[in-house]
Amino acid sequence: MMSRARAWLGTTEHTAIGARFITTALIFFLLGGLLALVMRLQLAVPLANVVGPDTYNQVFTTHGSTMMFLFAVPVMQGLGLYFVPLMVGARNTAFPRLAAYCYWVYLCGGLFLIVSFLSNTGPDTGWFAYVPLSGPEYSPGKRVDVWAQVVTFTELSALGVAVNVIVTVFKHKAPGMSLDRLPIFVWASLVTAFMVVFAMPAVMIGSSCLALDRLVATHFFNPAEGGDALLWQHMFWFFGHPEVYIIFLPALGMVSEIVVSCTGRTLFGYVPVVLANVGTAIMAFGLWVHHMFATGLPQLGASFFTGASILIAIPTGVQFFCWIATIWGSRPEFNASFWFVLAFFATFLVGGLSGVMLASVPLDLQVHDTFFVVAHLHYVLIGGAVFPLFGGLVHWFPKITGRRLDERLGKLSVALVFTGFNVTFFPQHVLGLHGMPRRVYTYLPESGWGTWNMVSTVGAFVLGLGVLVLLANIAVSLRAGAPAGRDPWRSPSLEWALDSPPPFRTRPTFVVSSAYPMWNGELGQVTGLAPNEQLVTRAVDAEPDHKTKIPGPTILPLFAALATTALIIACIFTPWGLPIGGAAVGSTLVAWFWPGRRGTPSFETLDRRRAEATGSFSA
């Protein structure tokens, strides 16, 4: 029993870690959804008393923080950890122990937030924690510190996964899989990983400065002592707006994979779609200020960010036209995943158009901090990311589990989720235009907002029912679903060449000769690799370079994550947490990186083999 538990805790297989990320993120999604239902019940009628104002503040802050930090980014990265190695033909990620460490850190951070909320110390200043409200003067206690450290947990995890994905894509592709043959989902994951590397440090530094202001009385954001309150907004939104695209670009990659599989056609405009992903990523870092139009910025600066916010619709539009051209004239298979893609087309189009509207300074000032913004945000994030995510989960469920989902229940869940979503959030556009502010726990009957709020609440429960049907379908199909075989959708990418679920130690390394290897001839295989070895190839053309040993399972990443957790939480209460916790983290890292046995090099190149044969090389 102990050995099995140790093996489970110490696994470094990318499929196991990816599945844990996905499962944990979906659990947090359900918890965040339950909090959303509490908010909708509170707002269903005027002067309701389901929760009080203090609890309501904690509920909407924990809901937003859970969805943004514990669900949306981790679930996309979890899918990347699971499928990117399979799609590029790698046996594992480049740094499997780092992936395990990232998961444990993420889990600890998530549990910390939920436990804090349940113990009435949950954050209560919104998922963006604007200063001076979140500063020590207006928010005494430890609630904001919890939020700041949860950011540290999740962004540390995200950075580690991003580095892992980047190196895996560039150095562990199957021979022949040059950059122009990468599946679109891999391209989207790669671009997203670079965005994480550039965006996450800004909010990590910002939240650390906020924690220092609160713990040791620094004044980074205190104007009275030479600090700058607007600096917080700049640091937060320099991360916060790219965060939207960090969530939504992998979802677009899933849409491309599903469209290709369901139509049986190669993607129209492969190069434009790749360039659209890259262009979106670059432009995403140039429009964060449109969240700050109400702060009194110079008009010239506001004009620049208005232009940038409108321009970013162009690369997304390119992808839309490429998907339409791929579908046009085909005879697609209308399975549940394809219906989720069609639902995405309709809803994300609405969210994109309202985003262009909000890029206009006069309209933004009119609807700033109203429910119109809430509606836009959810049309972009749920319509643009969750619908494709559900489609991707349905599409890849057979590969992950070896079984197929029930199609009738799948289509029923699409109908309920699509209907419930639009009934919930479309009326919120109207509420925002009628002036209902966001983040209020109740309103007066004379406001006239009661009818649309009731409609929105009914829609939220229909949406929740749709999610429950999808989860029930997954639960039933895990036990009694029809066997899926290797490739139930006749898809072209490399993960479908493997058994379902994909093997780990016996996984072959394929040789690729096209961007659609399953459709274009038989796959070659690399021979001579031991089960604990994988090939390292060149970054651009994927020519074989050398082979490397795959690090084995170990429980040390878990210990390092626990030490990191102790450090981060201790820093909420005392600055001594940093040196003491740092020593604990350092000890686990020394054990982690302690050299292995001499004579067993972790990699082997042709030059090294020749040198060892002639006795001119020593490990």
Coordinates of C-alpha atoms in Angstrom, one line a residue:
M1 CA 0.0 0.0 0.0
M2 CA 2.8 2.4 1.0
S3 CA 4.7 1.7 -2.2
R4 CA 1.6 2.4 -4.3
A5 CA 0.9 5.6 -2.5
R6 CA 4.5 6.7 -2.9
A7 CA 4.3 5.8 -6.7
W8 CA 1.1 7.8 -7.0
L9 CA 2.6 10.8 -5.2
G10 CA 5.9 10.6 -7.0
T11 CA 4.8 10.0 -10.6
T12 CA 6.3 12.2 -13.3
E13 CA 4.3 10.9 -16.3
H14 CA 3.0 13.8 -18.2
T15 CA -0.4 12.1 -18.8
A16 CA -1.0 11.6 -15.1
I17 CA 0.1 15.1 -14.2
G18 CA -1.9 16.6 -17.0
A19 CA -5.0 14.6 -16.0
R20 CA -4.6 15.8 -12.4
F21 CA -4.4 19.5 -13.6
I22 CA -7.5 19.0 -15.7
T23 CA -9.5 17.2 -13.0
T24 CA -8.5 19.6 -10.2
A25 CA -9.3 22.6 -12.4
L26 CA -12.7 21.2 -13.2
I27 CA -13.4 20.7 -9.5
F28 CA -12.4 24.4 -8.9
F29 CA -14.7 25.3 -11.8
L30 CA -17.6 23.6 -10.0
L31 CA -16.8 25.4 -6.8
G32 CA -16.6 28.7 -8.6
G33 CA -19.9 27.9 -10.4
L34 CA -21.6 27.2 -7.0
L35 CA -20.5 30.6 -5.8
A36 CA -21.9 32.2 -9.0
L37 CA -25.3 30.5 -8.2
V38 CA -25.2 32.1 -4.7
M39 CA -24.7 35.5 -6.3
R40 CA -27.5 34.9 -8.8
L41 CA -29.8 33.9 -6.0
Q42 CA -28.9 37.0 -4.0
L43 CA -29.6 39.2 -7.0
A44 CA -32.7 37.4 -8.3
V45 CA -35.1 39.8 -6.5
P46 CA -34.6 43.3 -4.9
L47 CA -33.6 43.4 -1.3
A48 CA -32.9 39.6 -1.1
N49 CA -31.2 38.4 2.0
V50 CA -29.5 35.1 0.9
V51 CA -26.1 36.4 2.1
G52 CA -25.0 39.6 3.7
P53 CA -22.7 42.3 2.1
D54 CA -19.6 41.0 3.7
T55 CA -20.2 37.4 2.6
Y56 CA -21.2 38.7 -0.8
N57 CA -17.9 40.5 -1.2
Q58 CA -16.0 37.3 -0.3
V59 CA -18.2 35.3 -2.7
F60 CA -17.7 37.4 -5.8
T61 CA -14.0 37.8 -5.1
T62 CA -13.4 34.1 -4.5
H63 CA -15.6 33.3 -7.6
G64 CA -13.5 35.5 -9.8
S65 CA -10.2 34.5 -8.4
T66 CA -11.1 30.8 -8.6
M67 CA -12.2 31.0 -12.2
M68 CA -9.3 33.1 -13.4
F69 CA -6.4 31.7 -11.3
L70 CA -7.5 28.1 -10.4
F71 CA -9.6 27.1 -13.4
A72 CA -9.1 28.8 -16.7
V73 CA -5.3 28.9 -17.0
P74 CA -4.6 25.6 -15.2
V75 CA -7.1 23.6 -17.2
M76 CA -5.6 24.9 -20.5
Q77 CA -2.1 24.2 -19.3
G78 CA -3.2 20.7 -18.1
L79 CA -4.4 19.9 -21.5
G80 CA -1.1 21.2 -22.9
L81 CA 0.8 18.9 -20.5
Y82 CA -1.3 16.0 -21.5
F83 CA -1.5 16.4 -25.3
V84 CA 1.4 18.5 -26.5
P85 CA 3.9 15.6 -25.9
L86 CA 1.5 13.2 -27.5
M87 CA 1.0 15.5 -30.5
V88 CA 4.7 16.2 -31.1
G89 CA 5.7 12.6 -30.6
A90 CA 7.6 12.9 -27.3
R91 CA 7.6 10.3 -24.6
N92 CA 7.4 12.9 -21.8
T93 CA 7.8 16.6 -21.2
A94 CA 11.2 18.1 -21.1
F95 CA 11.1 18.6 -17.3
P96 CA 8.7 16.0 -15.8
R97 CA 9.7 16.6 -12.2
L98 CA 9.1 20.3 -12.7
A99 CA 5.7 19.5 -14.0
A100 CA 4.9 17.5 -10.9
Y101 CA 6.2 20.3 -8.7
C102 CA 4.0 22.8 -10.5
Y103 CA 0.9 20.6 -10.0
W104 CA 1.5 20.3 -6.2
V105 CA 2.1 24.1 -5.9
Y106 CA -1.1 24.8 -7.8
L107 CA -3.1 22.4 -5.6
C108 CA -1.7 23.8 -2.4
G109 CA -2.6 27.4 -3.6
G110 CA -6.1 26.4 -4.5
L111 CA -6.8 24.6 -1.3
F112 CA -5.4 27.6 0.6
L113 CA -7.9 29.9 -1.1
I114 CA -10.9 27.6 -0.5
V115 CA -10.0 26.9 3.1
S116 CA -9.6 30.6 3.7
F117 CA -13.0 31.3 2.2
L118 CA -14.7 28.6 4.3
S119 CA -13.1 30.0 7.4
N120 CA -14.4 33.5 6.7
T121 CA -11.0 34.9 5.8
G122 CA -11.6 34.8 2.0
P123 CA -10.4 37.8 0.0
D124 CA -13.1 40.5 -0.5
T125 CA -11.7 43.2 -2.8
G126 CA -12.4 41.7 -6.2
W127 CA -10.2 39.5 -8.3
F128 CA -8.0 42.5 -9.2
A129 CA -7.6 43.9 -5.7
Y130 CA -7.4 47.5 -6.6
V131 CA -5.4 49.7 -4.2
P132 CA -6.0 51.7 -2.0
L133 CA -9.1 49.5 -1.2
S134 CA -6.8 46.5 -0.8
G135 CA -4.1 48.4 1.1
P136 CA -3.5 48.2 4.8
E137 CA -5.6 51.3 5.6
Y138 CA -8.9 50.1 4.1
S139 CA -8.5 46.4 4.3
P140 CA -7.0 45.4 7.6
G141 CA -6.8 41.7 8.5
K142 CA -5.4 38.9 6.3
R143 CA -8.0 38.6 3.6
V144 CA -6.1 40.5 0.9
D145 CA -2.9 38.8 1.9
V146 CA -4.6 35.5 1.1
W147 CA -5.4 36.8 -2.4
A148 CA -1.9 38.1 -3.0
Q149 CA -0.3 34.8 -2.0
V150 CA -2.7 32.7 -4.0
V151 CA -1.5 34.7 -7.0
T152 CA 2.0 33.8 -6.1
F153 CA 1.1 30.1 -5.9
T154 CA -0.7 29.9 -9.2
E155 CA 1.6 32.1 -11.2
L156 CA 4.6 30.2 -10.0
S157 CA 3.0 27.0 -11.2
A158 CA 2.0 28.6 -14.5
L159 CA 5.5 29.8 -15.2
G160 CA 7.0 26.3 -14.6
V161 CA 4.4 24.6 -16.9
A162 CA 5.1 27.3 -19.6
V163 CA 8.8 26.7 -19.6
N164 CA 8.1 22.9 -19.8
V165 CA 5.8 23.3 -22.8
I166 CA 8.3 25.6 -24.7
V167 CA 11.2 23.3 -24.3
T168 CA 9.2 20.2 -25.1
V169 CA 7.9 21.7 -28.3
F170 CA 11.3 22.9 -29.5
K171 CA 13.5 20.0 -28.4
H172 CA 11.4 16.8 -28.2
K173 CA 9.5 16.8 -31.5
A174 CA 9.4 13.6 -33.4
P175 CA 11.9 13.4 -36.3
G176 CA 10.5 15.2 -39.3
M177 CA 8.0 17.3 -37.3
S178 CA 9.4 20.7 -38.4
L179 CA 7.7 23.9 -37.1
D180 CA 5.5 24.1 -40.2
R181 CA 4.1 20.6 -39.4
L182 CA 3.1 21.3 -35.8
P183 CA -0.6 20.8 -35.0
I184 CA -2.4 24.1 -34.5
F185 CA -3.2 23.2 -30.8
V186 CA 0.6 22.8 -30.3
W187 CA 1.2 26.2 -31.9
A188 CA -1.5 27.7 -29.7
S189 CA 0.0 26.1 -26.5
L190 CA 3.5 27.3 -27.5
V191 CA 2.4 30.9 -28.1
T192 CA 0.4 30.8 -24.9
A193 CA 3.5 29.6 -23.0
F194 CA 5.5 32.5 -24.2
M195 CA 2.7 34.9 -23.1
V196 CA 2.8 33.3 -19.7
V197 CA 6.5 33.9 -19.4
F198 CA 6.1 37.6 -20.3
A199 CA 2.8 38.3 -18.4
M200 CA 2.9 36.4 -15.1
P201 CA 6.0 38.1 -13.6
A202 CA 4.2 41.5 -13.7
V203 CA 1.4 40.3 -11.4
M204 CA 3.7 38.3 -9.2
I205 CA 5.9 41.3 -8.6
G206 CA 2.8 43.5 -8.1
S207 CA 1.2 41.1 -5.6
S208 CA 4.5 40.8 -3.8
C209 CA 4.8 44.6 -3.5
L210 CA 1.2 44.7 -2.2
A211 CA 2.0 42.1 0.4
L212 CA 5.1 44.1 1.4
D213 CA 3.0 47.2 1.8
R214 CA 0.7 45.3 4.1
L215 CA 3.3 43.4 6.1
V216 CA 6.3 45.6 6.5
A217 CA 4.8 49.0 5.7
T218 CA 6.5 49.7 2.4
H219 CA 4.8 52.3 0.3
F220 CA 4.8 51.0 -3.3
F221 CA 1.2 52.0 -3.8
N222 CA 0.7 54.7 -1.2
P223 CA 0.7 58.2 -2.9
A224 CA 1.1 59.9 0.5
E225 CA 4.5 58.5 0.8
G226 CA 5.7 58.7 -2.8
G227 CA 4.0 55.6 -4.1
D228 CA 1.5 55.4 -6.9
A229 CA -1.9 53.8 -6.8
L230 CA -2.2 53.7 -10.6
L231 CA 1.1 51.7 -10.7
W232 CA -0.9 48.7 -9.3
Q233 CA -3.5 48.9 -12.1
H234 CA -0.7 49.1 -14.7
M235 CA 1.1 46.1 -13.3
F236 CA -2.1 44.1 -12.8
W237 CA -3.6 44.8 -16.3
F238 CA -0.3 44.3 -18.0
F239 CA -0.9 40.7 -16.9
G240 CA -4.7 40.8 -16.7
H241 CA -5.5 41.5 -20.3
P242 CA -3.0 39.1 -21.9
E243 CA -4.5 36.6 -19.3
V244 CA -7.7 36.7 -21.4
Y245 CA -5.7 35.6 -24.5
I246 CA -3.7 33.1 -22.4
I247 CA -7.0 31.4 -21.7
F248 CA -8.5 31.8 -25.1
L249 CA -5.7 31.0 -27.5
P250 CA -5.5 27.3 -26.5
A251 CA -9.3 27.1 -26.9
L252 CA -8.9 28.4 -30.5
G253 CA -6.4 25.7 -31.0
M254 CA -8.9 23.1 -29.9
V255 CA -11.5 24.6 -32.3
S256 CA -9.0 24.1 -35.2
E257 CA -8.4 20.5 -34.2
I258 CA -12.1 19.7 -33.9
V259 CA -13.0 21.4 -37.2
V260 CA -10.3 19.5 -39.0
S261 CA -11.4 16.2 -37.5
C262 CA -15.1 16.7 -38.0
T263 CA -14.8 17.9 -41.6
G264 CA -12.1 15.4 -42.7
R265 CA -10.3 18.3 -44.4
T266 CA -6.9 20.0 -43.9
L267 CA -7.2 23.4 -42.3
F268 CA -7.7 26.2 -44.7
G269 CA -5.0 28.8 -44.2
Y270 CA -2.6 26.9 -41.9
V271 CA 0.0 29.7 -42.1
P272 CA -2.5 32.6 -41.5
V273 CA -3.9 30.8 -38.5
V274 CA -0.4 30.4 -37.0
L275 CA 0.4 34.0 -37.7
A276 CA -2.9 35.1 -36.2
N277 CA -2.0 33.3 -33.0
V278 CA 1.4 35.0 -32.9
G279 CA -0.1 38.4 -33.8
T280 CA -2.8 38.1 -31.1
A281 CA -0.1 37.3 -28.5
I282 CA 2.0 40.4 -29.5
M283 CA -0.9 42.8 -29.7
A284 CA -2.4 41.5 -26.4
F285 CA 0.5 43.2 -24.6
G286 CA -0.4 46.6 -26.1
L287 CA -3.9 47.2 -25.0
W288 CA -4.0 46.7 -21.2
V289 CA -4.8 50.4 -20.6
H290 CA -8.3 50.1 -22.0
H291 CA -9.2 48.8 -18.6
M292 CA -8.1 52.1 -17.2
F293 CA -10.0 54.6 -19.3
A294 CA -11.9 55.9 -16.3
T295 CA -8.7 56.8 -14.4
G296 CA -8.2 60.1 -16.2
L297 CA -5.4 59.1 -18.7
P298 CA -4.2 61.6 -21.3
Q299 CA -6.5 61.5 -24.4
L300 CA -3.6 60.8 -26.8
G301 CA -2.7 57.6 -24.8
A302 CA -6.3 56.6 -24.6
S303 CA -6.6 57.0 -28.4
F304 CA -3.6 54.7 -28.9
F305 CA -5.1 51.9 -26.7
T306 CA -8.5 52.4 -28.4
G307 CA -6.9 51.7 -31.8
A308 CA -4.9 48.7 -30.5
S309 CA -8.1 47.2 -28.8
I310 CA -9.9 47.4 -32.1
L311 CA -7.0 46.1 -34.2
I312 CA -6.8 42.9 -32.2
A313 CA -10.1 41.8 -33.7
I314 CA -8.3 41.3 -37.0
P315 CA -6.2 38.2 -36.2
T316 CA -9.2 36.6 -34.5
G317 CA -11.3 37.4 -37.6
V318 CA -8.7 35.7 -39.8
Q319 CA -9.1 32.5 -37.8
F320 CA -12.9 32.7 -38.0
F321 CA -12.7 33.0 -41.8
C322 CA -10.3 30.1 -42.0
W323 CA -12.6 27.8 -40.0
I324 CA -15.6 28.8 -42.2
A325 CA -13.6 28.1 -45.3
T326 CA -12.6 24.7 -44.0
I327 CA -16.2 23.8 -43.1
W328 CA -17.6 25.4 -46.3
G329 CA -18.8 22.7 -48.8
S330 CA -17.8 19.8 -46.4
R331 CA -20.1 17.3 -44.8
P332 CA -19.1 17.7 -41.2
E333 CA -19.8 15.1 -38.5
F334 CA -22.3 16.8 -36.2
N335 CA -21.1 15.2 -33.0
A336 CA -21.2 16.9 -29.6
S337 CA -17.7 18.4 -29.9
F338 CA -18.7 20.0 -33.2
W339 CA -21.9 21.5 -31.7
F340 CA -19.8 23.0 -28.9
V341 CA -17.7 24.6 -31.7
L342 CA -20.8 26.0 -33.4
A343 CA -22.0 27.4 -30.0
F344 CA -18.6 29.0 -29.6
F345 CA -18.9 30.7 -33.0
A346 CA -22.2 32.4 -32.0
T347 CA -21.3 33.4 -28.5
F348 CA -17.8 34.5 -29.0
L349 CA -18.9 36.7 -31.9
V350 CA -21.2 38.6 -29.5
G351 CA -18.4 38.9 -26.9
G352 CA -15.9 40.1 -29.6
L353 CA -18.3 42.8 -30.9
S354 CA -19.1 44.1 -27.4
G355 CA -15.3 44.2 -26.8
V356 CA -14.9 46.5 -29.8
M357 CA -17.7 48.6 -28.4
L358 CA -15.9 48.9 -25.0
A359 CA -12.7 49.9 -26.8
S360 CA -14.4 53.2 -27.5
V361 CA -13.6 55.7 -24.7
P362 CA -17.1 57.4 -24.6
L363 CA -19.0 54.2 -24.4
D364 CA -16.5 52.7 -22.0
L365 CA -17.0 55.6 -19.6
Q366 CA -20.8 55.2 -19.8
V367 CA -20.9 51.5 -18.9
H368 CA -17.7 51.3 -16.8
D369 CA -18.2 49.0 -13.8
T370 CA -21.7 48.1 -14.8
F371 CA -23.2 44.7 -15.7
F372 CA -22.5 45.4 -19.3
V373 CA -18.9 44.7 -18.6
V374 CA -19.8 41.5 -16.7
A375 CA -21.8 40.3 -19.7
H376 CA -18.9 41.1 -22.1
L377 CA -16.4 39.3 -19.9
H378 CA -18.4 36.2 -19.7
Y379 CA -19.3 36.1 -23.4
V380 CA -15.5 36.3 -24.1
L381 CA -14.4 33.8 -21.5
I382 CA -17.2 31.3 -21.4
G383 CA -18.1 31.7 -25.1
G384 CA -14.5 31.9 -26.3
A385 CA -12.8 29.5 -23.9
V386 CA -15.2 27.2 -22.0
F387 CA -17.3 26.2 -25.0
P388 CA -14.2 25.1 -27.0
L389 CA -12.8 23.5 -23.8
F390 CA -15.9 21.4 -23.4
G391 CA -15.7 20.5 -27.1
G392 CA -12.0 19.6 -26.6
L393 CA -12.8 17.4 -23.6
V394 CA -15.5 15.6 -25.5
H395 CA -13.2 15.3 -28.5
W396 CA -10.2 13.9 -26.5
F397 CA -12.2 11.9 -23.9
P398 CA -11.8 8.7 -25.9
K399 CA -8.0 9.2 -26.0
I400 CA -7.8 9.9 -22.3
T401 CA -10.1 7.1 -21.1
G402 CA -10.3 4.6 -23.9
R403 CA -14.1 5.0 -23.9
R404 CA -16.6 7.1 -25.9
L405 CA -19.1 9.5 -24.4
D406 CA -22.8 9.1 -25.0
E407 CA -23.6 11.3 -28.0
R408 CA -27.3 12.0 -27.0
L409 CA -26.3 13.2 -23.5
G410 CA -23.5 15.2 -25.1
K411 CA -25.8 17.0 -27.4
L412 CA -28.3 17.6 -24.6
S413 CA -25.5 19.2 -22.5
V414 CA -24.6 21.5 -25.5
A415 CA -28.2 22.6 -25.8
L416 CA -28.6 23.3 -22.1
V417 CA -25.3 25.0 -21.7
F418 CA -25.8 27.2 -24.7
T419 CA -29.4 28.1 -23.8
G420 CA -28.6 28.7 -20.1
F421 CA -25.5 30.8 -20.9
N422 CA -27.4 33.2 -23.2
V423 CA -30.4 33.5 -20.9
T424 CA -28.0 34.3 -18.1
F425 CA -25.7 36.8 -19.6
F426 CA -27.5 38.5 -22.5
P427 CA -29.9 40.2 -20.1
Q428 CA -26.9 41.6 -18.2
H429 CA -26.1 43.7 -21.3
V430 CA -29.5 45.3 -20.7
L431 CA -28.9 45.7 -17.0
G432 CA -25.6 47.4 -17.6
L433 CA -27.1 49.8 -20.1
H434 CA -29.8 50.6 -17.5
G435 CA -27.1 51.5 -15.1
M436 CA -26.9 48.5 -12.7
P437 CA -23.4 48.6 -11.2
R438 CA -21.4 45.4 -10.7
R439 CA -20.3 44.2 -7.3
V440 CA -23.5 45.3 -5.4
Y441 CA -25.1 42.8 -3.2
T442 CA -28.7 44.1 -3.6
Y443 CA -30.8 46.9 -5.2
L444 CA -34.0 48.7 -4.6
P445 CA -37.4 47.6 -6.2
E446 CA -37.7 51.1 -7.8
S447 CA -34.6 50.5 -9.9
G448 CA -36.6 48.4 -12.4
W449 CA -33.8 45.8 -12.5
G450 CA -35.7 42.9 -10.9
T451 CA -37.2 41.3 -14.0
W452 CA -33.9 41.0 -15.9
N453 CA -32.1 39.8 -12.8
M454 CA -34.7 37.0 -12.3
V455 CA -34.3 36.0 -16.0
S456 CA -30.6 35.9 -15.5
T457 CA -30.9 33.8 -12.4
V458 CA -33.1 31.2 -14.1
G459 CA -30.6 31.0 -17.0
A460 CA -27.8 30.4 -14.5
F461 CA -29.6 27.3 -13.1
V462 CA -30.2 26.0 -16.7
L463 CA -26.5 26.5 -17.4
G464 CA -25.6 24.7 -14.2
L465 CA -28.0 21.8 -15.2
G466 CA -26.1 21.6 -18.6
V467 CA -22.8 21.3 -16.8
L468 CA -24.2 18.6 -14.6
V469 CA -25.5 16.6 -17.6
L470 CA -22.0 16.8 -19.1
L471 CA -20.4 15.6 -15.9
A472 CA -23.0 12.8 -15.5
N473 CA -22.2 11.7 -19.1
I474 CA -18.5 11.6 -18.2
A475 CA -19.1 9.7 -15.0
V476 CA -21.3 7.1 -16.7
S477 CA -19.1 6.7 -19.8
L478 CA -16.0 6.1 -17.6
R479 CA -17.7 2.9 -16.5
A480 CA -19.9 1.9 -19.3
G481 CA -18.9 3.9 -22.4
A482 CA -18.3 2.1 -25.7
P483 CA -14.7 1.2 -26.4
A484 CA -13.1 4.0 -28.4
G485 CA -10.2 2.3 -30.2
R486 CA -7.2 4.4 -31.3
D487 CA -8.9 6.9 -33.6
P488 CA -12.7 7.1 -33.4
W489 CA -12.8 10.4 -35.2
R490 CA -10.4 9.6 -38.0
S491 CA -8.3 12.5 -36.9
P492 CA -4.9 13.4 -38.5
S493 CA -2.6 14.3 -35.6
L494 CA -0.1 12.0 -33.9
E495 CA -1.8 11.3 -30.6
W496 CA -4.4 9.2 -32.4
A497 CA -1.7 6.8 -33.6
L498 CA -1.3 5.5 -30.0
D499 CA -3.5 3.2 -28.0
S500 CA -6.3 4.7 -25.8
P501 CA -5.3 5.6 -23.1
P502 CA -1.8 6.2 -24.4
P503 CA 0.9 4.0 -23.0
F504 CA 4.0 5.6 -21.3
R505 CA 7.1 3.4 -21.1
T506 CA 6.3 1.4 -24.3
R507 CA 5.3 4.4 -26.4
P508 CA 7.0 4.4 -29.8
T509 CA 8.8 7.4 -31.2
F510 CA 7.4 8.1 -34.7
V511 CA 9.0 9.6 -37.7
V512 CA 6.8 12.2 -39.4
S513 CA 6.7 13.3 -43.0
S514 CA 3.7 15.7 -43.1
A515 CA 1.5 18.0 -41.1
Y516 CA -1.3 15.4 -41.1
P517 CA 0.7 12.2 -40.4
M518 CA -2.4 10.0 -39.8
W519 CA -3.8 10.9 -43.2
N520 CA -0.6 10.8 -45.3
G521 CA 0.9 7.3 -45.4
E522 CA 2.4 5.0 -42.8
L523 CA 4.4 6.3 -39.9
G524 CA 8.0 5.3 -39.4
Q525 CA 9.4 4.5 -36.0
V526 CA 12.7 5.3 -34.3
T527 CA 14.5 2.2 -33.0
G528 CA 17.2 1.7 -30.4
L529 CA 15.7 3.8 -27.6
A530 CA 15.4 2.3 -24.2
P531 CA 12.1 2.7 -22.3
N532 CA 13.6 5.5 -20.1
E533 CA 15.1 7.4 -23.1
Q534 CA 13.7 10.0 -25.4
L535 CA 15.0 11.7 -28.5
V536 CA 16.2 15.3 -28.6
T537 CA 15.7 17.0 -31.9
R538 CA 16.7 20.3 -33.4
A539 CA 14.3 23.2 -32.8
V540 CA 13.3 24.2 -36.3
D541 CA 13.6 21.1 -38.6
A542 CA 13.3 18.4 -35.9
E543 CA 16.4 16.6 -37.1
P544 CA 17.6 14.1 -34.4
D545 CA 20.4 15.5 -32.3
H546 CA 20.9 13.2 -29.3
K547 CA 19.0 11.2 -26.8
T548 CA 18.4 11.9 -23.1
K549 CA 17.2 9.9 -20.1
I550 CA 13.8 10.6 -18.8
P551 CA 14.0 11.4 -15.1
G552 CA 12.3 8.7 -13.0
P553 CA 9.5 9.1 -10.4
T554 CA 10.4 10.8 -7.1
I555 CA 8.5 12.3 -4.2
L556 CA 10.9 15.2 -4.0
P557 CA 8.8 17.6 -6.1
L558 CA 6.0 17.1 -3.6
F559 CA 8.3 17.9 -0.7
A560 CA 9.6 21.0 -2.5
A561 CA 6.0 22.1 -3.1
L562 CA 5.1 21.7 0.5
A563 CA 8.2 23.7 1.6
T564 CA 7.2 26.4 -0.9
T565 CA 3.7 26.4 0.5
A566 CA 5.1 26.9 4.0
L567 CA 7.2 29.8 2.8
I568 CA 4.4 31.6 1.0
I569 CA 1.9 31.2 3.8
A570 CA 4.4 32.1 6.5
C571 CA 5.2 35.4 4.7
I572 CA 1.6 36.5 5.3
F573 CA 2.3 36.7 9.1
T574 CA 6.0 37.5 9.5
P575 CA 8.9 38.6 7.3
W576 CA 10.9 35.8 9.0
G577 CA 8.9 33.4 6.9
L578 CA 11.1 34.3 3.9
P579 CA 14.5 33.2 5.3
I580 CA 13.1 30.2 7.3
G581 CA 10.9 29.0 4.5
G582 CA 13.7 29.7 2.0
A583 CA 16.0 27.4 3.9
A584 CA 13.3 24.7 3.8
V585 CA 12.8 25.1 0.1
G586 CA 16.6 25.1 -0.5
S587 CA 17.0 21.9 1.4
T588 CA 14.5 20.1 -0.8
L589 CA 16.0 21.5 -3.9
V590 CA 19.5 20.3 -2.9
A591 CA 18.1 16.8 -2.4
W592 CA 16.2 17.1 -5.7
F593 CA 19.2 18.1 -7.8
W594 CA 21.8 16.0 -6.0
P595 CA 23.9 14.3 -8.7
G596 CA 23.0 10.7 -9.5
R597 CA 25.4 7.8 -9.8
R598 CA 28.6 8.5 -11.8
G599 CA 28.8 6.6 -15.0
T600 CA 25.1 7.1 -15.9
P601 CA 25.1 10.2 -18.0
S602 CA 21.7 11.9 -18.3
F603 CA 22.2 12.4 -22.0
E604 CA 24.1 10.9 -24.9
T605 CA 25.4 12.4 -28.1
L606 CA 27.4 10.9 -30.9
D607 CA 30.5 12.9 -29.9
R608 CA 30.1 11.8 -26.3
R609 CA 29.8 8.1 -27.4
R610 CA 33.0 8.4 -29.5
A611 CA 34.9 10.1 -26.7
E612 CA 33.9 7.5 -24.2
A613 CA 35.0 4.8 -26.7
T614 CA 38.4 6.3 -27.0
G615 CA 38.7 7.0 -23.3
S616 CA 39.0 10.7 -23.7
F617 CA 35.8 11.5 -21.8
S618 CA 34.8 11.1 -18.2
A619 CA 31.4 11.8 -16.7

